[in-house]
PDB file of C-alpha atoms in Angstrom:
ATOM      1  CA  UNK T   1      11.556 -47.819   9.569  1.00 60.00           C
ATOM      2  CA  UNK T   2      11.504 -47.778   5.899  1.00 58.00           C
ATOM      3  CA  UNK T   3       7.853 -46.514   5.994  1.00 54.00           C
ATOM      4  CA  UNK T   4       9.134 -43.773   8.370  1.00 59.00           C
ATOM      5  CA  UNK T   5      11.953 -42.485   6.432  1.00 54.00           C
ATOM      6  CA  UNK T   6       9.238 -41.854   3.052  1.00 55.00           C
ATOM      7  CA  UNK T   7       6.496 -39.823   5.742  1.00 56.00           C
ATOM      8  CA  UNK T   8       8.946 -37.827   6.704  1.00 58.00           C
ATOM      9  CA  UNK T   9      10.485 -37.462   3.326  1.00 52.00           C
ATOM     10  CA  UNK T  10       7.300 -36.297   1.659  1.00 54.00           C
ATOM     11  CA  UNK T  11       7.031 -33.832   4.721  1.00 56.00           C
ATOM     12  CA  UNK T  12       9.907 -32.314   4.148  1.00 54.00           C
ATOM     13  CA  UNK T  13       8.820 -31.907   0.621  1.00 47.00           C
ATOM     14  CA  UNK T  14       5.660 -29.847   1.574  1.00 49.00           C
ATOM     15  CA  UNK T  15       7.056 -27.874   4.180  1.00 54.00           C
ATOM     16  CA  UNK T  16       9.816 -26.967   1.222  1.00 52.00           C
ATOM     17  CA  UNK T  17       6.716 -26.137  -1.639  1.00 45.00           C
ATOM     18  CA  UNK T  18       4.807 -23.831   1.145  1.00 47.00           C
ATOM     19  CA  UNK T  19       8.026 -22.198   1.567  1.00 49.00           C
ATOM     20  CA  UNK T  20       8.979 -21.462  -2.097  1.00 45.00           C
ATOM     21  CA  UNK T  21       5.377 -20.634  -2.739  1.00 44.00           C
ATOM     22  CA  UNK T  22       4.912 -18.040   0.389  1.00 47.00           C
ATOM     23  CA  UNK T  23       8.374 -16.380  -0.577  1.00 45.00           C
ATOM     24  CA  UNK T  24       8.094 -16.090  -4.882  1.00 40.00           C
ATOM     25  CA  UNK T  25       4.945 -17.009  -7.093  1.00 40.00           C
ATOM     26  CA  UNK T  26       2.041 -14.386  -7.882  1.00 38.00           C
ATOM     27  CA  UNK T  27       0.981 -13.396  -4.012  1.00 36.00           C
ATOM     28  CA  UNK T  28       4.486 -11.700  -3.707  1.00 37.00           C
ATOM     29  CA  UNK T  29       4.430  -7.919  -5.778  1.00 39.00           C
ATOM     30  CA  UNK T  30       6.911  -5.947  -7.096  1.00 41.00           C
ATOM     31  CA  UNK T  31       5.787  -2.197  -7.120  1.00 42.00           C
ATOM     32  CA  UNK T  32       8.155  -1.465 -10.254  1.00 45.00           C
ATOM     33  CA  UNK T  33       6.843  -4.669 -11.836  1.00 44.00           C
ATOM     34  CA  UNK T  34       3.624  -4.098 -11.222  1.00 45.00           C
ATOM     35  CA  UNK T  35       3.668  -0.113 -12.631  1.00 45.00           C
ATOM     36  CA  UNK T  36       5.695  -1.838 -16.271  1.00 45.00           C
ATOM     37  CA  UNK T  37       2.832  -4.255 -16.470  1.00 44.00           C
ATOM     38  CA  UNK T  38       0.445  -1.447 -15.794  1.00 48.00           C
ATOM     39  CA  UNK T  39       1.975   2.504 -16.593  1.00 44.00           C
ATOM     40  CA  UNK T  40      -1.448   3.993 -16.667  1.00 50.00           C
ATOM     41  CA  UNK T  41      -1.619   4.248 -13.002  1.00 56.00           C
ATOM     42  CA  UNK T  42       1.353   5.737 -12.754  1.00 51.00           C
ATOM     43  CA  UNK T  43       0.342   8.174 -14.993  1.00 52.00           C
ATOM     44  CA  UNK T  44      -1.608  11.308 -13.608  1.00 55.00           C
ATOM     45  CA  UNK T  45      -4.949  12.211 -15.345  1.00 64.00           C
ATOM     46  CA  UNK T  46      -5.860  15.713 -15.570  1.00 81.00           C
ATOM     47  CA  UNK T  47      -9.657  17.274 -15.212  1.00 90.00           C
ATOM     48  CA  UNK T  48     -10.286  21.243 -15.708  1.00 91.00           C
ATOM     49  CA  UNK T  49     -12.991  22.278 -12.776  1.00 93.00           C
ATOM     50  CA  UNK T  50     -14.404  26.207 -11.702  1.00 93.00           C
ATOM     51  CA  UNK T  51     -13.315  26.506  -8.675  1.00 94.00           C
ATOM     52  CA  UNK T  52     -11.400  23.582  -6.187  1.00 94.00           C
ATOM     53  CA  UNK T  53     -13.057  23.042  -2.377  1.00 94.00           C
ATOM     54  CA  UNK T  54     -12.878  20.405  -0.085  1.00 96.00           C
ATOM     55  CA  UNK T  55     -15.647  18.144  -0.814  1.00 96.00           C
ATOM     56  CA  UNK T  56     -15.931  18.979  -4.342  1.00 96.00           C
ATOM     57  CA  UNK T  57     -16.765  15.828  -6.795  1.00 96.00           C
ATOM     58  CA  UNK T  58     -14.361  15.166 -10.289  1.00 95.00           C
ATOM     59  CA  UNK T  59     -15.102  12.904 -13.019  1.00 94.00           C
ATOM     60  CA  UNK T  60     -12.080  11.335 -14.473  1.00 92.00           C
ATOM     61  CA  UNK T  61     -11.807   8.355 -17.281  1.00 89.00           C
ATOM     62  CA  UNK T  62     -14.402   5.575 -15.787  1.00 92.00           C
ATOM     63  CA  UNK T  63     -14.181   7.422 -11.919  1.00 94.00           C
ATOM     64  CA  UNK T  64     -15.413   9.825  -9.827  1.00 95.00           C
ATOM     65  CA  UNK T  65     -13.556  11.758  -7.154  1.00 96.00           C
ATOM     66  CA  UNK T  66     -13.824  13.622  -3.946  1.00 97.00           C
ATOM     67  CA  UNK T  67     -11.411  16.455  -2.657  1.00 97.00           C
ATOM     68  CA  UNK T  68     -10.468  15.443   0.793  1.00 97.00           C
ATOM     69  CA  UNK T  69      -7.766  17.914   1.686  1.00 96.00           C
ATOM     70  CA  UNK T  70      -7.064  21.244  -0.446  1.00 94.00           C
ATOM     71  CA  UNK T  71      -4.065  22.655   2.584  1.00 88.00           C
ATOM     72  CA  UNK T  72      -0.199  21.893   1.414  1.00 86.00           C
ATOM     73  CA  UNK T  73      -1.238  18.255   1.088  1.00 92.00           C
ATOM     74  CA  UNK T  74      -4.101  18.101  -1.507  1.00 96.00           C
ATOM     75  CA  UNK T  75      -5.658  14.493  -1.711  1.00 97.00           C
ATOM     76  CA  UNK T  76      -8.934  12.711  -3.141  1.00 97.00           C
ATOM     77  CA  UNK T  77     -10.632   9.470  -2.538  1.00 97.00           C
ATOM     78  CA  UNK T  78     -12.205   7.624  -5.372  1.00 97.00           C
ATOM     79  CA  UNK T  79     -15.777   7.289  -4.503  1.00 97.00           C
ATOM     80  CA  UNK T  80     -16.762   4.947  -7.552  1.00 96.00           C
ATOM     81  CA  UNK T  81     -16.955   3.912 -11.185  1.00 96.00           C
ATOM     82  CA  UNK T  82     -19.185   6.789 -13.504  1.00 94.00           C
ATOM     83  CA  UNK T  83     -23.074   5.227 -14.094  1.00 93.00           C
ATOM     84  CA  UNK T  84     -21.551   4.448 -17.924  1.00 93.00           C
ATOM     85  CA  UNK T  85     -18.600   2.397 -16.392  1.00 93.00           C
ATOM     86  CA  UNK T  86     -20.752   0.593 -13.723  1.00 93.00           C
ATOM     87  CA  UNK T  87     -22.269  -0.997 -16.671  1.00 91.00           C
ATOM     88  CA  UNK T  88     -19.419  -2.345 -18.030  1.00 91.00           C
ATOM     89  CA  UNK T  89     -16.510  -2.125 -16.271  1.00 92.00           C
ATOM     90  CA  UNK T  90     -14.470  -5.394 -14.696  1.00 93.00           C
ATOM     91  CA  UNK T  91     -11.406  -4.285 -13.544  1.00 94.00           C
ATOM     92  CA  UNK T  92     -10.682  -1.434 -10.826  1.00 95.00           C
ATOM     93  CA  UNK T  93      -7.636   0.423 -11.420  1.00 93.00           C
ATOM     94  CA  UNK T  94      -7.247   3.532  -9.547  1.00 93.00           C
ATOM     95  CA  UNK T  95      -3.889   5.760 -10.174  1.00 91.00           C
ATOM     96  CA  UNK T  96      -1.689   7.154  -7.397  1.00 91.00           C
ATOM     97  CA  UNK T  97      -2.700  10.527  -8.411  1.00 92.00           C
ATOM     98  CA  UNK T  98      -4.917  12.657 -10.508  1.00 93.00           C
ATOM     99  CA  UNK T  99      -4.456  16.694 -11.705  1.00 93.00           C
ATOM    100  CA  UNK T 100      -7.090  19.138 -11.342  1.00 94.00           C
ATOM    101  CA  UNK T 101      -6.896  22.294 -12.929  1.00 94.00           C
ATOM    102  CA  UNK T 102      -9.044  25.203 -10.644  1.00 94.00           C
ATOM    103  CA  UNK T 103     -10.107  28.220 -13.196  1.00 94.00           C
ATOM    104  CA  UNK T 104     -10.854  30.359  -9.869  1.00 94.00           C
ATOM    105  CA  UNK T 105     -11.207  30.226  -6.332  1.00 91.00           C
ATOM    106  CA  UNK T 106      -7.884  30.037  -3.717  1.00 91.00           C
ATOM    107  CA  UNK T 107      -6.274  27.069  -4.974  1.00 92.00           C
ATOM    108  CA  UNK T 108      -6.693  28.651  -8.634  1.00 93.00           C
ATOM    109  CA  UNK T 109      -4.379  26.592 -10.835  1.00 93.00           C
ATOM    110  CA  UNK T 110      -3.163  23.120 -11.582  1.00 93.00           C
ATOM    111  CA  UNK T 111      -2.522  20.729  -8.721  1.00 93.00           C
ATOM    112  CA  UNK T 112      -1.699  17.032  -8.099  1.00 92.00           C
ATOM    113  CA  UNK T 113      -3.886  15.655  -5.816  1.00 94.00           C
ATOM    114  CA  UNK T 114      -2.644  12.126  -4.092  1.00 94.00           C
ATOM    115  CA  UNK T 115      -5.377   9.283  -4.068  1.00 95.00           C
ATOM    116  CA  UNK T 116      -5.141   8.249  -0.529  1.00 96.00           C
ATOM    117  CA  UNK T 117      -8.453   6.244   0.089  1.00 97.00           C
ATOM    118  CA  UNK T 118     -11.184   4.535  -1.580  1.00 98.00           C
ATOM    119  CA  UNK T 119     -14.693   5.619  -0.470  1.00 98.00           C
ATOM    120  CA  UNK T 120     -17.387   4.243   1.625  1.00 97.00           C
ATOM    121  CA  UNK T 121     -19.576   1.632   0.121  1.00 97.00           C
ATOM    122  CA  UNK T 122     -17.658   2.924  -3.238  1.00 98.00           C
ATOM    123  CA  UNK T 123     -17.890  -0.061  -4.983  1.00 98.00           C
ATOM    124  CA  UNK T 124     -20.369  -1.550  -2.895  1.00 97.00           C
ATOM    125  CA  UNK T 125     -22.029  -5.012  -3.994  1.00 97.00           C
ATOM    126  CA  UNK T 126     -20.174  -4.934  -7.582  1.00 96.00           C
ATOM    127  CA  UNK T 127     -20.571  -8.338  -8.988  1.00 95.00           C
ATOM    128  CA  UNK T 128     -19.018  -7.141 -12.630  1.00 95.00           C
ATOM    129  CA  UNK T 129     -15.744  -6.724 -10.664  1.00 96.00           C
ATOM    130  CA  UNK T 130     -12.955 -10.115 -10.685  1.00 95.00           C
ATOM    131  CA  UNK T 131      -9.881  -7.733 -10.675  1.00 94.00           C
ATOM    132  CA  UNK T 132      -8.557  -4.734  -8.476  1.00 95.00           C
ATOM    133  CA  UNK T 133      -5.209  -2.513  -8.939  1.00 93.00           C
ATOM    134  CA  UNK T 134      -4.823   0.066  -6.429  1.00 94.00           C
ATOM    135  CA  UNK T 135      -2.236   3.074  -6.920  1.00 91.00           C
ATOM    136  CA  UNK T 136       0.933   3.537  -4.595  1.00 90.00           C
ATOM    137  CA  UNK T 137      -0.776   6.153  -2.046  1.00 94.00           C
ATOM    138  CA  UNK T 138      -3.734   4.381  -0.670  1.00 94.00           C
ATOM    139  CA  UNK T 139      -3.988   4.565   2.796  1.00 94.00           C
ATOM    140  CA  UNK T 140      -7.610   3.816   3.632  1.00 95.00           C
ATOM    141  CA  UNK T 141     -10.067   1.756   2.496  1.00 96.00           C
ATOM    142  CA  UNK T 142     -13.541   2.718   3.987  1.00 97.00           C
ATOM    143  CA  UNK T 143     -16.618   1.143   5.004  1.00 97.00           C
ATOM    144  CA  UNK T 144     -17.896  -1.536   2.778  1.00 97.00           C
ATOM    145  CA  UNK T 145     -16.063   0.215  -0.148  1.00 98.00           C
ATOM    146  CA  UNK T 146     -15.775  -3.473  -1.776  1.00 97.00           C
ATOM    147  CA  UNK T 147     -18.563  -5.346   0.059  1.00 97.00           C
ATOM    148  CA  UNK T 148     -19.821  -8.317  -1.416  1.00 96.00           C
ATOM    149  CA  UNK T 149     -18.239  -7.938  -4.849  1.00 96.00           C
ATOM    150  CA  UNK T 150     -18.637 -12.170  -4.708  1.00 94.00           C
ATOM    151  CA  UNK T 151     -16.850 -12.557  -8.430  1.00 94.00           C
ATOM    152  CA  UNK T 152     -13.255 -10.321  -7.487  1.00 94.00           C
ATOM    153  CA  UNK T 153     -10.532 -13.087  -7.669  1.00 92.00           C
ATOM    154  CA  UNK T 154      -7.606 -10.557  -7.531  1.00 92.00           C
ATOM    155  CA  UNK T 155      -6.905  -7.503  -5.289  1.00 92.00           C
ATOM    156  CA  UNK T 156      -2.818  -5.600  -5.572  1.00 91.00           C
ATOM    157  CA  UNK T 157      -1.497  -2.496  -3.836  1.00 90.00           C
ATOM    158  CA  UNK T 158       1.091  -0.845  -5.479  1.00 88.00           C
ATOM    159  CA  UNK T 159       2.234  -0.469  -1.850  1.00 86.00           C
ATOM    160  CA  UNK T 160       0.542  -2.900   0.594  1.00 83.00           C
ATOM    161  CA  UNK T 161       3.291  -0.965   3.305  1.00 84.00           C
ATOM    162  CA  UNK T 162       1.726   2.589   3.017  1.00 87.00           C
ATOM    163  CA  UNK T 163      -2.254   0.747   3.856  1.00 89.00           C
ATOM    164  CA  UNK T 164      -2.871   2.188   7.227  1.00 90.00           C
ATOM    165  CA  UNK T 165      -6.332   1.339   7.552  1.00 92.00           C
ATOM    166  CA  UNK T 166      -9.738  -1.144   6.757  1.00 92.00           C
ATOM    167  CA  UNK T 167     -12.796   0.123   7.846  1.00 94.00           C
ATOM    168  CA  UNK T 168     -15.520  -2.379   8.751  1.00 95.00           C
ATOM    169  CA  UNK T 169     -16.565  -4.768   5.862  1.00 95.00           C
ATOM    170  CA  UNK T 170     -13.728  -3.161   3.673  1.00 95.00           C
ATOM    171  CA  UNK T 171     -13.806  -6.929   1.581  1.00 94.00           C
ATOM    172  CA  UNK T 172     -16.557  -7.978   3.083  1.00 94.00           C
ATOM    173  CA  UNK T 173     -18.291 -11.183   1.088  1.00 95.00           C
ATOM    174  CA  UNK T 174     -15.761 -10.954  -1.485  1.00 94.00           C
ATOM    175  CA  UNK T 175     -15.220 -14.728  -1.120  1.00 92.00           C
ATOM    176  CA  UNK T 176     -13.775 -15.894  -4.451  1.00 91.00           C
ATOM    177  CA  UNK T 177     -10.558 -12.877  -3.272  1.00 88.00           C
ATOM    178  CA  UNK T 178      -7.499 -15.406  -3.188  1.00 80.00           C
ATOM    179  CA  UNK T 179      -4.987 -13.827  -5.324  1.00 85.00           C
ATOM    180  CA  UNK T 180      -3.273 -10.753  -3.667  1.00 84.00           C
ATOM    181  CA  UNK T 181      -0.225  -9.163  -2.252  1.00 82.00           C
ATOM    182  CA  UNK T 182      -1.647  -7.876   0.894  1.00 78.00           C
ATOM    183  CA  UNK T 183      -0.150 -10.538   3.842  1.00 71.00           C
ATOM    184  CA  UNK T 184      -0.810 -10.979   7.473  1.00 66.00           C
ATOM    185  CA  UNK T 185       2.636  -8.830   8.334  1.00 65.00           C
ATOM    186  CA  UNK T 186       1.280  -5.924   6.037  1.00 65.00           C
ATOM    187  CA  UNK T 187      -2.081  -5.827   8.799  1.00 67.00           C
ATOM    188  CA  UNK T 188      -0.010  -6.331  11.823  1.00 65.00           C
ATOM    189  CA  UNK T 189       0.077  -3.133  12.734  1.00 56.00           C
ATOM    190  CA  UNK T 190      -2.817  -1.569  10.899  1.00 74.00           C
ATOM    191  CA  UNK T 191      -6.315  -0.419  11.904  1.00 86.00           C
ATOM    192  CA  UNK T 192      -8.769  -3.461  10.757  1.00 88.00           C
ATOM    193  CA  UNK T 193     -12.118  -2.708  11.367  1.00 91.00           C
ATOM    194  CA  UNK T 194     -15.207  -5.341  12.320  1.00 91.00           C
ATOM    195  CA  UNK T 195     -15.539  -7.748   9.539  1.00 92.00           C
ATOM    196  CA  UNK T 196     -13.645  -5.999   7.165  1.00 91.00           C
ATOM    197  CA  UNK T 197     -12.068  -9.273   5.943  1.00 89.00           C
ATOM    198  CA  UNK T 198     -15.185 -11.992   7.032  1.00 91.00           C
ATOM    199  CA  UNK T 199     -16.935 -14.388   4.297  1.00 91.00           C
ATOM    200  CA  UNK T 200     -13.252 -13.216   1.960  1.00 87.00           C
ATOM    201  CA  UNK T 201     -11.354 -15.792  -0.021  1.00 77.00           C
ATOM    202  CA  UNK T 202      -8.007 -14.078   1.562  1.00 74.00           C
ATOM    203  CA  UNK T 203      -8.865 -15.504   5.108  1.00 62.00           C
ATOM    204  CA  UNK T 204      -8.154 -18.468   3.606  1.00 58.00           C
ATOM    205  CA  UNK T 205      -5.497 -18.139   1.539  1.00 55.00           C
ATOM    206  CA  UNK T 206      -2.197 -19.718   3.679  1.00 51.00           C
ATOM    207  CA  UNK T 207      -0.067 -17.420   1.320  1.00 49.00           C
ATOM    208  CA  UNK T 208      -1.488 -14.656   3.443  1.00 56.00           C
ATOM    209  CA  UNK T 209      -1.265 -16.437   6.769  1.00 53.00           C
ATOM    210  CA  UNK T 210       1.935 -17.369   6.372  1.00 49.00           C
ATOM    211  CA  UNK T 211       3.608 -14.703   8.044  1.00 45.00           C
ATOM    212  CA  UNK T 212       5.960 -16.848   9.888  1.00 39.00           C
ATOM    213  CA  UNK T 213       8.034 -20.054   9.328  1.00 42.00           C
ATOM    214  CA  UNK T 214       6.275 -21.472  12.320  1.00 46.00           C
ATOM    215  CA  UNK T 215       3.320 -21.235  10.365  1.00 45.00           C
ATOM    216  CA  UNK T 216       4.553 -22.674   7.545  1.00 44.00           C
ATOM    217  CA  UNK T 217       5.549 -25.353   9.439  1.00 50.00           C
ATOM    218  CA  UNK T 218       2.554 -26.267  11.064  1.00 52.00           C
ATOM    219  CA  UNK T 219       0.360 -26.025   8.037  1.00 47.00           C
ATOM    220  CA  UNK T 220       2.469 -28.374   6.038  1.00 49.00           C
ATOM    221  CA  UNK T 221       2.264 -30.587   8.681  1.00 54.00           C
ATOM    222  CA  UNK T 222      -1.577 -30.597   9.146  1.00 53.00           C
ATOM    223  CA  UNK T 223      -1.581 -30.359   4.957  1.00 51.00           C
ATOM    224  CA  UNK T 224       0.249 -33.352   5.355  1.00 52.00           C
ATOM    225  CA  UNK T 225      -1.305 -35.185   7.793  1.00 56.00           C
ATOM    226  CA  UNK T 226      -4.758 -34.419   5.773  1.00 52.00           C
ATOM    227  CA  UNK T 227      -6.222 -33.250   9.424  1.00 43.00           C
ATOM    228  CA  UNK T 228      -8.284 -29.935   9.142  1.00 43.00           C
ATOM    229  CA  UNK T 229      -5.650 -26.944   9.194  1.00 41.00           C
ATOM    230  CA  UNK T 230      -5.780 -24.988  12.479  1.00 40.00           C
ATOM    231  CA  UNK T 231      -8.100 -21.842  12.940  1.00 40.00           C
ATOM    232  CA  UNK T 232      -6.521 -18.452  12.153  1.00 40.00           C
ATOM    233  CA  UNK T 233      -7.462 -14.536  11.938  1.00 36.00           C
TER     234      UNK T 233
END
């Protein structure tokens, strides 16, 4: 009986560290938190071009752009690191929003322009990258835009809510990815395309399957039983 009473004791105990880990610790971001640790991507770079079109490319800092929509919403997606910063860069940190300054043309002028997606294959196969910041108006991330960068360790969205879509391979072979703020409720009702999470450290992570309590439950009781914890995603 004694015996009994200490199992279920120590079961109680995990259940209650799954819990406290799945609803504080590092996987859980604070937008405002995030934007003190990090201002510069709240701050809007500016970039003087001759004349603004849709499909037109921008260098700014370590990045290149591409105009996506120039109508009374004016976005770009960030379509990679320059060849200089490819060398050497680490970290991805792409800002909600960039300003591009049009000498001629329609849209002649100084504009904000949102950075709503990351581009296809845009940091494809990257092994220099272990860390990834993405700005508050990221919606998409395309095909393979991160595949097989095998060394990233840490992926945050400003705003995991406003991610609307993950092309195919998105994170792809990124399987050392376990520290993040992007859960299993944020992709509940989001557009995941084929593999776009397969051979990733995040599959794995039970901070990101924990989306329920049931969960929870059940995973500190295989955790506990030392049993192989049941398939998921």
């Amino acid at each position: 009986m004694g015996k009994m009473k200490s199992r279920l004791k120590r079961f109680v105990v995990w259940c209650m560290a799954v819990v406290m880990l799945c609803m504080s610790g590092p996987f859980t971001a604070n937008a405002a938190a995030l934007e003190s640790e990090t201002p510069e991507l709240a701050a809007a770079k500016t970039v003087k071009i001759k004349n603004a079109k849709v499909g037109t490319k921008v260098t700014v800092g370590d990045y290149t752009y591409r105009i996506t929509t120039l109508t009374k919403k004016k976005t770009v997606e960030v379509t990679g690191f320059t060849k200089k910063a490819k060398k050497k860069c680490g970290e991805v940190m792409i800002p909600a929003s960039i300003k591009i300054a049009s000498k001629t043309g329609k849209y002649k002028g100084t504009y904000s322009f949102k950075v709503t997606s990351v581009g296809k294959k845009a940091f494809y196969n990257n092994k220099r990258i272990w860390e990834i910041t993405l700005g508050n108006n990221i919606r998409t991330v395309k095909k393979q835009a991160f595949y097989g960068c095998s060394n990233l360790g840490s992926l945050i969205f400003y705003d995991a809510d406003k991610l609307k879509v993950l092309e195919a391979g998105a994170f792809q072979n990124c399987k050392n990815l376990g520290y993040t703020n992007l859960d299993k409720q944020n992709l509940m009702i989001k557009k995941i395309g084929k593999n776009a999470l397969k051979n990733s450290g995040i599959k794995d992570n039970p901070y990101f399957n924990a989306s329920s309590l049931v969960f929870i439950f059940f995973y500190s009781f295989f955790l506990y039983l030392g049993t192989k914890k049941p398939a998921i995603i």
